[in-house]
mmCIF file of C-alpha atoms in Angstrom:
data_model
loop_
_atom_site.group_PDB
_atom_site.id
_atom_site.type_symbol
_atom_site.label_atom_id
_atom_site.label_comp_id
_atom_site.label_asym_id
_atom_site.label_seq_id
_atom_site.Cartn_x
_atom_site.Cartn_y
_atom_site.Cartn_z
ATOM 1 C CA UNK A 21 -35.402 -4.280 -4.643
ATOM 2 C CA UNK A 22 -33.373 -5.916 -7.435
ATOM 3 C CA UNK A 23 -30.204 -7.691 -6.359
ATOM 4 C CA UNK A 24 -26.754 -6.698 -7.590
ATOM 5 C CA UNK A 25 -25.108 -8.988 -10.137
ATOM 6 C CA UNK A 26 -21.655 -7.915 -8.899
ATOM 7 C CA UNK A 27 -21.788 -9.764 -5.564
ATOM 8 C CA UNK A 28 -20.568 -13.369 -5.488
ATOM 9 C CA UNK A 29 -20.565 -16.121 -2.883
ATOM 10 C CA UNK A 30 -16.994 -17.383 -2.381
ATOM 11 C CA UNK A 31 -17.327 -20.782 -0.653
ATOM 12 C CA UNK A 32 -13.612 -21.585 -0.703
ATOM 13 C CA UNK A 33 -12.917 -18.650 1.645
ATOM 14 C CA UNK A 34 -14.513 -20.400 4.631
ATOM 15 C CA UNK A 35 -14.006 -23.831 6.157
ATOM 16 C CA UNK A 36 -17.341 -23.668 8.012
ATOM 17 C CA UNK A 37 -20.653 -23.452 6.138
ATOM 18 C CA UNK A 38 -22.043 -21.224 8.887
ATOM 19 C CA UNK A 39 -19.638 -18.490 7.776
ATOM 20 C CA UNK A 40 -20.417 -17.271 4.267
ATOM 21 C CA UNK A 41 -18.027 -14.937 2.418
ATOM 22 C CA UNK A 42 -19.342 -12.609 -0.291
ATOM 23 C CA UNK A 43 -17.214 -10.558 -2.681
ATOM 24 C CA UNK A 44 -18.099 -7.360 -4.490
ATOM 25 C CA UNK A 45 -15.939 -6.163 -7.370
ATOM 26 C CA UNK A 46 -15.671 -2.453 -8.123
ATOM 27 C CA UNK A 47 -16.142 -2.718 -11.877
ATOM 28 C CA UNK A 48 -17.626 0.442 -13.344
ATOM 29 C CA UNK A 49 -16.200 2.702 -10.647
ATOM 30 C CA UNK A 50 -13.279 4.121 -12.583
ATOM 31 C CA UNK A 51 -10.899 5.206 -9.838
ATOM 32 C CA UNK A 52 -11.334 1.878 -8.004
ATOM 33 C CA UNK A 53 -11.547 -0.444 -11.013
ATOM 34 C CA UNK A 54 -10.085 -3.854 -10.246
ATOM 35 C CA UNK A 55 -10.564 -3.575 -6.498
ATOM 36 C CA UNK A 56 -12.755 -5.902 -4.441
ATOM 37 C CA UNK A 57 -14.289 -5.921 -0.979
ATOM 38 C CA UNK A 58 -15.549 -8.850 1.080
ATOM 39 C CA UNK A 59 -18.508 -9.035 3.461
ATOM 40 C CA UNK A 60 -19.782 -11.901 5.563
ATOM 41 C CA UNK A 61 -22.950 -13.609 6.720
ATOM 42 C CA UNK A 62 -22.719 -15.705 9.873
ATOM 43 C CA UNK A 63 -25.508 -18.195 10.491
ATOM 44 C CA UNK A 64 -26.012 -19.186 14.125
ATOM 45 C CA UNK A 65 -28.796 -21.102 15.841
ATOM 46 C CA UNK A 66 -30.569 -17.848 16.722
ATOM 47 C CA UNK A 67 -29.413 -15.254 14.198
ATOM 48 C CA UNK A 68 -28.402 -14.546 10.645
ATOM 49 C CA UNK A 69 -25.783 -11.811 11.024
ATOM 50 C CA UNK A 70 -24.756 -9.693 8.022
ATOM 51 C CA UNK A 71 -21.321 -8.175 8.603
ATOM 52 C CA UNK A 72 -20.973 -5.157 6.304
ATOM 53 C CA UNK A 73 -23.503 -4.156 3.665
ATOM 54 C CA UNK A 74 -21.127 -3.297 0.797
ATOM 55 C CA UNK A 75 -21.648 -0.468 -1.706
ATOM 56 C CA UNK A 76 -25.403 -0.103 -2.171
ATOM 57 C CA UNK A 77 -28.764 -1.610 -1.144
ATOM 58 C CA UNK A 78 -28.703 -3.880 -4.195
ATOM 59 C CA UNK A 79 -25.501 -5.468 -2.848
ATOM 60 C CA UNK A 80 -27.111 -6.176 0.511
ATOM 61 C CA UNK A 81 -30.144 -7.589 -1.278
ATOM 62 C CA UNK A 82 -27.915 -10.000 -3.193
ATOM 63 C CA UNK A 83 -26.341 -11.337 -0.005
ATOM 64 C CA UNK A 84 -29.665 -11.774 1.770
ATOM 65 C CA UNK A 85 -31.181 -13.522 -1.244
ATOM 66 C CA UNK A 86 -28.325 -16.026 -1.210
ATOM 67 C CA UNK A 87 -29.011 -16.965 2.434
ATOM 68 C CA UNK A 88 -32.800 -16.566 2.468
ATOM 69 C CA UNK A 89 -33.272 -20.284 3.136
ATOM 70 C CA UNK A 90 -31.538 -19.737 6.500
ATOM 71 C CA UNK A 91 -33.835 -16.912 7.659
ATOM 72 C CA UNK A 92 -36.927 -18.827 8.861
ATOM 73 C CA UNK A 93 -36.721 -19.136 12.648
ATOM 74 C CA UNK A 94 -33.759 -16.767 12.937
ATOM 75 C CA UNK A 95 -33.529 -13.028 13.698
ATOM 76 C CA UNK A 96 -31.709 -10.948 11.063
ATOM 77 C CA UNK A 97 -28.983 -8.673 12.445
ATOM 78 C CA UNK A 98 -26.570 -6.300 10.693
ATOM 79 C CA UNK A 99 -23.095 -5.167 11.770
ATOM 80 C CA UNK A 100 -21.107 -2.305 10.235
ATOM 81 C CA UNK A 101 -17.345 -2.682 10.684
ATOM 82 C CA UNK A 102 -17.047 1.075 10.091
ATOM 83 C CA UNK A 103 -18.694 3.870 8.118
ATOM 84 C CA UNK A 104 -16.629 3.770 4.906
ATOM 85 C CA UNK A 105 -18.787 3.755 1.777
ATOM 86 C CA UNK A 106 -17.715 0.299 0.602
ATOM 87 C CA UNK A 107 -18.762 -1.221 3.936
ATOM 88 C CA UNK A 108 -21.977 0.564 4.939
ATOM 89 C CA UNK A 109 -23.750 2.130 1.968
ATOM 90 C CA UNK A 110 -25.941 -0.951 1.592
ATOM 91 C CA UNK A 111 -27.607 -0.209 4.949
ATOM 92 C CA UNK A 112 -30.751 1.217 3.342
ATOM 93 C CA UNK A 113 -31.792 -2.302 2.357
ATOM 94 C CA UNK A 114 -32.404 -3.041 6.041
ATOM 95 C CA UNK A 115 -35.257 -0.552 6.432
ATOM 96 C CA UNK A 116 -38.986 -0.838 5.784
ATOM 97 C CA UNK A 117 -40.106 -4.392 5.045
ATOM 98 C CA UNK A 118 -36.560 -5.711 5.503
ATOM 99 C CA UNK A 119 -35.833 -3.744 8.686
ATOM 100 C CA UNK A 120 -33.172 -5.172 10.982
ATOM 101 C CA UNK A 121 -31.069 -3.797 13.843
ATOM 102 C CA UNK A 122 -27.774 -2.304 12.650
ATOM 103 C CA UNK A 123 -24.955 -2.576 15.201
ATOM 104 C CA UNK A 124 -21.747 -0.523 15.084
ATOM 105 C CA UNK A 125 -19.288 1.474 17.149
ATOM 106 C CA UNK A 126 -20.763 4.696 18.504
ATOM 107 C CA UNK A 127 -18.391 6.796 16.380
ATOM 108 C CA UNK A 128 -19.771 5.088 13.263
ATOM 109 C CA UNK A 129 -23.042 6.855 14.065
ATOM 110 C CA UNK A 130 -21.192 10.171 14.319
ATOM 111 C CA UNK A 131 -19.454 9.649 10.987
ATOM 112 C CA UNK A 132 -22.609 8.668 9.117
ATOM 113 C CA UNK A 133 -24.510 11.707 10.400
ATOM 114 C CA UNK A 134 -21.718 14.126 9.491
ATOM 115 C CA UNK A 135 -21.748 16.798 6.801
ATOM 116 C CA UNK A 136 -18.693 15.104 5.289
ATOM 117 C CA UNK A 137 -20.621 11.866 4.782
ATOM 118 C CA UNK A 138 -23.533 13.665 3.137
ATOM 119 C CA UNK A 139 -21.195 15.549 0.819
ATOM 120 C CA UNK A 140 -19.314 12.381 -0.118
ATOM 121 C CA UNK A 141 -22.560 10.606 -1.018
ATOM 122 C CA UNK A 142 -23.738 13.577 -3.080
ATOM 123 C CA UNK A 143 -20.496 13.585 -5.062
ATOM 124 C CA UNK A 144 -20.599 9.822 -5.674
ATOM 125 C CA UNK A 145 -24.218 9.974 -6.821
ATOM 126 C CA UNK A 146 -23.289 12.657 -9.335
ATOM 127 C CA UNK A 147 -20.488 10.502 -10.743
ATOM 128 C CA UNK A 148 -21.783 6.912 -10.610
ATOM 129 C CA UNK A 149 -25.212 5.415 -11.264
ATOM 130 C CA UNK A 150 -24.541 2.541 -8.873
ATOM 131 C CA UNK A 151 -25.107 4.818 -5.877
ATOM 132 C CA UNK A 152 -28.496 6.249 -6.891
ATOM 133 C CA UNK A 153 -30.419 4.172 -4.327
ATOM 134 C CA UNK A 154 -27.969 4.760 -1.488
ATOM 135 C CA UNK A 155 -29.175 6.597 1.602
ATOM 136 C CA UNK A 156 -27.112 7.194 4.714
ATOM 137 C CA UNK A 157 -28.789 4.856 7.190
ATOM 138 C CA UNK A 158 -26.877 5.017 10.485
ATOM 139 C CA UNK A 159 -26.618 2.216 13.038
ATOM 140 C CA UNK A 160 -29.572 1.696 15.360
ATOM 141 C CA UNK A 161 -27.516 0.133 18.171
ATOM 142 C CA UNK A 162 -24.047 1.341 19.173
ATOM 143 C CA UNK A 163 -21.345 0.364 21.636
ATOM 144 C CA UNK A 164 -18.079 1.768 22.906
ATOM 145 C CA UNK A 165 -15.899 -1.053 24.261
ATOM 146 C CA UNK A 166 -17.540 -4.405 23.603
ATOM 147 C CA UNK A 167 -20.696 -5.976 22.183
ATOM 148 C CA UNK A 168 -21.467 -9.694 22.278
ATOM 149 C CA UNK A 169 -24.016 -11.551 20.164
ATOM 150 C CA UNK A 170 -24.907 -14.868 21.806
ATOM 151 C CA UNK A 171 -25.944 -16.964 18.850
ATOM 152 C CA UNK A 172 -26.530 -20.247 20.665
ATOM 153 C CA UNK A 173 -23.896 -22.356 18.948
ATOM 154 C CA UNK A 174 -21.527 -19.450 18.304
ATOM 155 C CA UNK A 175 -20.488 -16.269 20.083
ATOM 156 C CA UNK A 176 -19.837 -13.181 17.967
ATOM 157 C CA UNK A 177 -17.678 -10.686 19.852
ATOM 158 C CA UNK A 178 -17.394 -7.131 18.510
ATOM 159 C CA UNK A 179 -14.610 -4.885 19.799
ATOM 160 C CA UNK A 180 -12.868 -1.625 18.804
ATOM 161 C CA UNK A 181 -9.977 -1.937 16.356
ATOM 162 C CA UNK A 182 -9.026 1.694 15.576
ATOM 163 C CA UNK A 183 -6.236 2.833 13.298
ATOM 164 C CA UNK A 184 -7.832 2.633 9.882
ATOM 165 C CA UNK A 185 -10.616 4.776 11.362
ATOM 166 C CA UNK A 186 -11.657 5.630 14.902
ATOM 167 C CA UNK A 187 -14.959 3.768 14.448
ATOM 168 C CA UNK A 188 -13.367 0.611 13.049
ATOM 169 C CA UNK A 189 -14.151 -2.665 14.822
ATOM 170 C CA UNK A 190 -13.111 -6.299 14.485
ATOM 171 C CA UNK A 191 -15.022 -9.512 15.163
ATOM 172 C CA UNK A 192 -13.897 -12.590 17.065
ATOM 173 C CA UNK A 193 -15.686 -15.950 17.007
ATOM 174 C CA UNK A 194 -13.995 -17.996 19.752
ATOM 175 C CA UNK A 195 -15.689 -21.298 18.914
ATOM 176 C CA UNK A 196 -14.015 -21.209 15.486
ATOM 177 C CA UNK A 197 -10.867 -19.285 16.481
ATOM 178 C CA UNK A 198 -11.885 -17.025 13.593
ATOM 179 C CA UNK A 199 -10.920 -13.358 13.362
ATOM 180 C CA UNK A 200 -12.679 -10.971 10.999
ATOM 181 C CA UNK A 201 -10.218 -8.082 10.762
ATOM 182 C CA UNK A 202 -11.969 -6.057 8.017
ATOM 183 C CA UNK A 203 -9.677 -3.097 7.113
ATOM 184 C CA UNK A 204 -7.363 -3.465 10.128
ATOM 185 C CA UNK A 205 -5.026 -5.613 8.037
ATOM 186 C CA UNK A 206 -4.172 -5.412 4.370
ATOM 187 C CA UNK A 207 -1.415 -6.280 1.931
ATOM 188 C CA UNK A 208 1.059 -4.632 1.871
ATOM 189 C CA UNK A 209 -0.229 -2.347 4.669
ATOM 190 C CA UNK A 210 -3.546 -1.168 6.095
ATOM 191 C CA UNK A 211 -4.554 2.401 5.302
ATOM 192 C CA UNK A 212 -4.310 4.707 8.315
ATOM 193 C CA UNK A 213 -6.766 7.478 9.107
ATOM 194 C CA UNK A 214 -3.818 9.861 9.645
ATOM 195 C CA UNK A 215 -0.278 9.893 11.051
ATOM 196 C CA UNK A 216 -1.623 10.245 14.581
ATOM 197 C CA UNK A 217 -3.365 6.861 14.182
ATOM 198 C CA UNK A 218 -0.109 4.866 14.158
ATOM 199 C CA UNK A 219 -0.178 4.080 17.920
ATOM 200 C CA UNK A 220 -3.823 2.998 17.654
ATOM 201 C CA UNK A 221 -3.067 0.698 14.736
ATOM 202 C CA UNK A 222 -0.067 -0.715 16.593
ATOM 203 C CA UNK A 223 -2.268 -1.513 19.606
ATOM 204 C CA UNK A 224 -4.999 -2.981 17.398
ATOM 205 C CA UNK A 225 -2.634 -5.371 15.641
ATOM 206 C CA UNK A 226 -1.158 -6.481 18.963
ATOM 207 C CA UNK A 227 -4.659 -7.155 20.256
ATOM 208 C CA UNK A 228 -5.553 -9.178 17.169
ATOM 209 C CA UNK A 229 -2.478 -11.380 17.562
ATOM 210 C CA UNK A 230 -3.143 -11.829 21.282
ATOM 211 C CA UNK A 231 -6.354 -13.645 20.357
ATOM 212 C CA UNK A 232 -4.202 -16.380 18.750
ATOM 213 C CA UNK A 233 -6.570 -16.880 15.815
ATOM 214 C CA UNK A 234 -6.380 -19.982 13.664
ATOM 215 C CA UNK A 235 -8.209 -18.327 10.762
ATOM 216 C CA UNK A 236 -8.196 -14.699 9.629
ATOM 217 C CA UNK A 237 -10.399 -12.978 7.074
ATOM 218 C CA UNK A 238 -10.178 -9.358 5.984
ATOM 219 C CA UNK A 239 -11.897 -7.049 3.545
ATOM 220 C CA UNK A 240 -9.363 -6.395 0.800
ATOM 221 C CA UNK A 241 -6.467 -8.896 0.848
ATOM 222 C CA UNK A 242 -7.037 -12.454 -0.280
ATOM 223 C CA UNK A 243 -5.934 -14.735 1.180
ATOM 224 C CA UNK A 244 -5.454 -13.296 4.665
ATOM 225 C CA UNK A 245 -3.651 -15.095 7.459
ATOM 226 C CA UNK A 246 -2.080 -14.696 10.867
ATOM 227 C CA UNK A 247 1.170 -14.060 8.987
ATOM 228 C CA UNK A 248 -0.329 -10.942 7.396
ATOM 229 C CA UNK A 249 -1.222 -9.576 10.843
ATOM 230 C CA UNK A 250 2.352 -10.254 11.951
ATOM 231 C CA UNK A 251 3.795 -8.566 8.852
ATOM 232 C CA UNK A 252 1.647 -5.466 9.327
ATOM 233 C CA UNK A 253 2.588 -5.301 13.015
ATOM 234 C CA UNK A 254 6.306 -5.695 12.273
ATOM 235 C CA UNK A 255 6.142 -2.658 10.007
ATOM 236 C CA UNK A 256 4.430 -0.486 12.604
ATOM 237 C CA UNK A 257 6.848 -1.667 15.290
ATOM 238 C CA UNK A 258 9.681 -0.520 13.053
ATOM 239 C CA UNK A 259 8.295 2.975 12.493
ATOM 240 C CA UNK A 260 7.473 3.329 16.200
ATOM 241 C CA UNK A 261 11.163 2.954 17.112
#
């Protein structure tokens, strides 16, 4: 499969070469023009872990091609932070010859198998050529409360972080004090699933801060920081009063 030319490696976003940050711009998608989304590849002794597959299989192909020299001797794994189209529609790349386990929250499976997801993909395919090779490929391994990948030199801890969506997760790498918050934080504010999700988002942000991260990365706000988590939490504390 050809690789996307809209995915770029952003080395300055990580202080550790084992954590690779990739950025996809939304050029050509009119209503989202100018937006960007980040995904990650974490290289451990045992695994190459792709965290989010971006917009289409060509995007996932681009990321894998840029780390292909790290694949020999390592198992390829995939993690979906949640089922939104800009985070999981590249999953189809990891089937067939490039098959790899796809890990996500159990509700991510529910979302990707829903009629709403199929209708959304149909509408996007009718409007934009970029999505023509997208297929809804759901996770092959799911969890509810916690999932740990023991990479040898690094531990990758997956845990629920609802608020943006019920299936949303975050990732903690204790050896690096690195938090991958995905869409749980954003500038000026993260997008909530609905008004009823405010308590969930409040609890998620408190949990993220309780980890005491030294480094924070997220999907849509560059640069991210612990201060951004604190700012988002302060807002939700205010509206919870």
